[in-house]
């Protein structure tokens, strides 16, 4: 399955989260086969970013577009674990893992 990959770097905080969310919401309006948010280069994920990710997961579900995150960064994974958002959003450590998930069982 082809997926749109939205790569983000730097910080996702109160100042940047709204722009990040708008960008992916715009992608979702085109109803791509899937969206992968690649956060492997994100150095900080604040509460606004966590809320934004939940918003995006809900929006993707609403238009029936598979959505997942990719990151192996503690700065991203820890906030998701502490808030239990990692139980509500599919998170993979690599793009290869995300693509395998999207491909589904053989």
PDB file of C-alpha atoms in Angstrom:
ATOM      1  CA  UNK A   1       0.000   0.000   0.000  1.00  0.00           C
ATOM      2  CA  UNK A   2       1.329   3.408  -0.904  1.00  0.00           C
ATOM      3  CA  UNK A   3       1.415   5.879   1.944  1.00  0.00           C
ATOM      4  CA  UNK A   4       1.942   9.584   2.232  1.00  0.00           C
ATOM      5  CA  UNK A   5       4.860  10.169   4.576  1.00  0.00           C
ATOM      6  CA  UNK A   6       4.816  13.433   6.529  1.00  0.00           C
ATOM      7  CA  UNK A   7       8.309  13.977   7.910  1.00  0.00           C
ATOM      8  CA  UNK A   8       8.712  16.348  10.830  1.00  0.00           C
ATOM      9  CA  UNK A   9      11.845  17.582  12.541  1.00  0.00           C
ATOM     10  CA  UNK A  10      12.550  19.852  15.480  1.00  0.00           C
ATOM     11  CA  UNK A  11       9.952  20.473  18.160  1.00  0.00           C
ATOM     12  CA  UNK A  12       6.219  19.870  18.191  1.00  0.00           C
ATOM     13  CA  UNK A  13       4.945  22.250  20.838  1.00  0.00           C
ATOM     14  CA  UNK A  14       2.290  24.942  21.353  1.00  0.00           C
ATOM     15  CA  UNK A  15       3.836  27.082  18.623  1.00  0.00           C
ATOM     16  CA  UNK A  16       4.314  24.394  15.970  1.00  0.00           C
ATOM     17  CA  UNK A  17       1.599  21.792  16.661  1.00  0.00           C
ATOM     18  CA  UNK A  18      -1.240  23.712  14.957  1.00  0.00           C
ATOM     19  CA  UNK A  19       0.714  23.991  11.697  1.00  0.00           C
ATOM     20  CA  UNK A  20       1.676  20.290  11.881  1.00  0.00           C
ATOM     21  CA  UNK A  21      -1.942  19.254  12.468  1.00  0.00           C
ATOM     22  CA  UNK A  22      -3.248  21.487   9.657  1.00  0.00           C
ATOM     23  CA  UNK A  23      -0.738  20.024   7.226  1.00  0.00           C
ATOM     24  CA  UNK A  24      -1.750  16.435   7.914  1.00  0.00           C
ATOM     25  CA  UNK A  25      -5.451  17.317   7.968  1.00  0.00           C
ATOM     26  CA  UNK A  26      -4.958  18.771   4.472  1.00  0.00           C
ATOM     27  CA  UNK A  27      -3.312  15.509   3.404  1.00  0.00           C
ATOM     28  CA  UNK A  28      -6.273  13.573   4.776  1.00  0.00           C
ATOM     29  CA  UNK A  29      -8.752  15.589   2.700  1.00  0.00           C
ATOM     30  CA  UNK A  30      -7.192  13.983  -0.383  1.00  0.00           C
ATOM     31  CA  UNK A  31      -8.003  10.552   1.081  1.00  0.00           C
ATOM     32  CA  UNK A  32      -4.579   8.975   0.524  1.00  0.00           C
ATOM     33  CA  UNK A  33      -4.247   5.200   0.952  1.00  0.00           C
ATOM     34  CA  UNK A  34      -2.461   5.819   4.291  1.00  0.00           C
ATOM     35  CA  UNK A  35      -0.559   8.493   6.219  1.00  0.00           C
ATOM     36  CA  UNK A  36       2.641   7.905   8.148  1.00  0.00           C
ATOM     37  CA  UNK A  37       3.833  10.692  10.431  1.00  0.00           C
ATOM     38  CA  UNK A  38       7.603  10.261  10.550  1.00  0.00           C
ATOM     39  CA  UNK A  39       8.752  11.812  13.824  1.00  0.00           C
ATOM     40  CA  UNK A  40      12.211  10.247  13.913  1.00  0.00           C
ATOM     41  CA  UNK A  41      13.837  13.688  13.831  1.00  0.00           C
ATOM     42  CA  UNK A  42      11.575  15.283  16.436  1.00  0.00           C
ATOM     43  CA  UNK A  43      13.555  16.463  19.452  1.00  0.00           C
ATOM     44  CA  UNK A  44      10.609  17.508  21.660  1.00  0.00           C
ATOM     45  CA  UNK A  45       6.953  16.484  21.801  1.00  0.00           C
ATOM     46  CA  UNK A  46       4.906  18.705  24.082  1.00  0.00           C
ATOM     47  CA  UNK A  47       1.353  18.280  25.284  1.00  0.00           C
ATOM     48  CA  UNK A  48       0.016  20.272  22.321  1.00  0.00           C
ATOM     49  CA  UNK A  49       1.760  17.799  20.032  1.00  0.00           C
ATOM     50  CA  UNK A  50       0.300  14.823  21.872  1.00  0.00           C
ATOM     51  CA  UNK A  51      -3.196  16.315  21.615  1.00  0.00           C
ATOM     52  CA  UNK A  52      -2.574  17.066  17.952  1.00  0.00           C
ATOM     53  CA  UNK A  53      -1.620  13.460  17.286  1.00  0.00           C
ATOM     54  CA  UNK A  54      -4.843  12.275  18.913  1.00  0.00           C
ATOM     55  CA  UNK A  55      -6.788  14.741  16.779  1.00  0.00           C
ATOM     56  CA  UNK A  56      -5.081  13.436  13.649  1.00  0.00           C
ATOM     57  CA  UNK A  57      -5.689   9.800  14.552  1.00  0.00           C
ATOM     58  CA  UNK A  58      -9.373  10.575  15.015  1.00  0.00           C
ATOM     59  CA  UNK A  59      -9.539  12.532  11.752  1.00  0.00           C
ATOM     60  CA  UNK A  60      -7.849   9.698   9.870  1.00  0.00           C
ATOM     61  CA  UNK A  61     -10.242   7.177  11.346  1.00  0.00           C
ATOM     62  CA  UNK A  62     -13.147   9.424  10.347  1.00  0.00           C
ATOM     63  CA  UNK A  63     -12.152   9.241   6.678  1.00  0.00           C
ATOM     64  CA  UNK A  64     -11.049   5.592   6.904  1.00  0.00           C
ATOM     65  CA  UNK A  65      -7.361   6.323   6.214  1.00  0.00           C
ATOM     66  CA  UNK A  66      -4.814   4.203   8.103  1.00  0.00           C
ATOM     67  CA  UNK A  67      -2.574   6.455  10.237  1.00  0.00           C
ATOM     68  CA  UNK A  68       0.517   5.659  12.239  1.00  0.00           C
ATOM     69  CA  UNK A  69       3.602   7.274  13.712  1.00  0.00           C
ATOM     70  CA  UNK A  70       7.232   6.383  13.282  1.00  0.00           C
ATOM     71  CA  UNK A  71       9.829   7.285  15.878  1.00  0.00           C
ATOM     72  CA  UNK A  72      12.587   5.713  17.885  1.00  0.00           C
ATOM     73  CA  UNK A  73      13.252   8.909  19.838  1.00  0.00           C
ATOM     74  CA  UNK A  74      12.753   8.937  23.591  1.00  0.00           C
ATOM     75  CA  UNK A  75      11.634  12.573  23.305  1.00  0.00           C
ATOM     76  CA  UNK A  76       8.629  11.326  21.324  1.00  0.00           C
ATOM     77  CA  UNK A  77       8.012   7.885  22.763  1.00  0.00           C
ATOM     78  CA  UNK A  78       8.105   8.857  26.439  1.00  0.00           C
ATOM     79  CA  UNK A  79       5.273  11.434  26.306  1.00  0.00           C
ATOM     80  CA  UNK A  80       3.179   8.948  24.348  1.00  0.00           C
ATOM     81  CA  UNK A  81       3.842   6.220  26.928  1.00  0.00           C
ATOM     82  CA  UNK A  82       3.228   8.412  29.981  1.00  0.00           C
ATOM     83  CA  UNK A  83      -0.107   9.608  28.581  1.00  0.00           C
ATOM     84  CA  UNK A  84      -1.023   6.131  27.251  1.00  0.00           C
ATOM     85  CA  UNK A  85      -1.495   7.638  23.795  1.00  0.00           C
ATOM     86  CA  UNK A  86       0.731   4.861  22.481  1.00  0.00           C
ATOM     87  CA  UNK A  87      -2.233   2.576  23.163  1.00  0.00           C
ATOM     88  CA  UNK A  88      -4.568   4.710  21.044  1.00  0.00           C
ATOM     89  CA  UNK A  89      -2.238   5.421  18.110  1.00  0.00           C
ATOM     90  CA  UNK A  90      -0.175   2.876  16.218  1.00  0.00           C
ATOM     91  CA  UNK A  91       3.523   3.641  16.757  1.00  0.00           C
ATOM     92  CA  UNK A  92       6.396   1.971  14.909  1.00  0.00           C
ATOM     93  CA  UNK A  93      10.126   2.420  15.424  1.00  0.00           C
ATOM     94  CA  UNK A  94      11.022   2.352  11.708  1.00  0.00           C
ATOM     95  CA  UNK A  95       9.435   3.217   8.379  1.00  0.00           C
ATOM     96  CA  UNK A  96       9.980  -0.385   7.313  1.00  0.00           C
ATOM     97  CA  UNK A  97       7.906  -1.572  10.285  1.00  0.00           C
ATOM     98  CA  UNK A  98       5.167   0.923   9.417  1.00  0.00           C
ATOM     99  CA  UNK A  99       5.082  -0.228   5.802  1.00  0.00           C
ATOM    100  CA  UNK A 100       4.883  -3.866   6.921  1.00  0.00           C
ATOM    101  CA  UNK A 101       1.954  -2.978   9.204  1.00  0.00           C
ATOM    102  CA  UNK A 102       0.202  -1.225   6.329  1.00  0.00           C
ATOM    103  CA  UNK A 103       0.732  -4.195   4.030  1.00  0.00           C
ATOM    104  CA  UNK A 104      -1.132  -6.382   6.504  1.00  0.00           C
ATOM    105  CA  UNK A 105      -0.822 -10.126   6.797  1.00  0.00           C
ATOM    106  CA  UNK A 106       0.470 -11.971   3.766  1.00  0.00           C
TER     107      UNK A 106
END
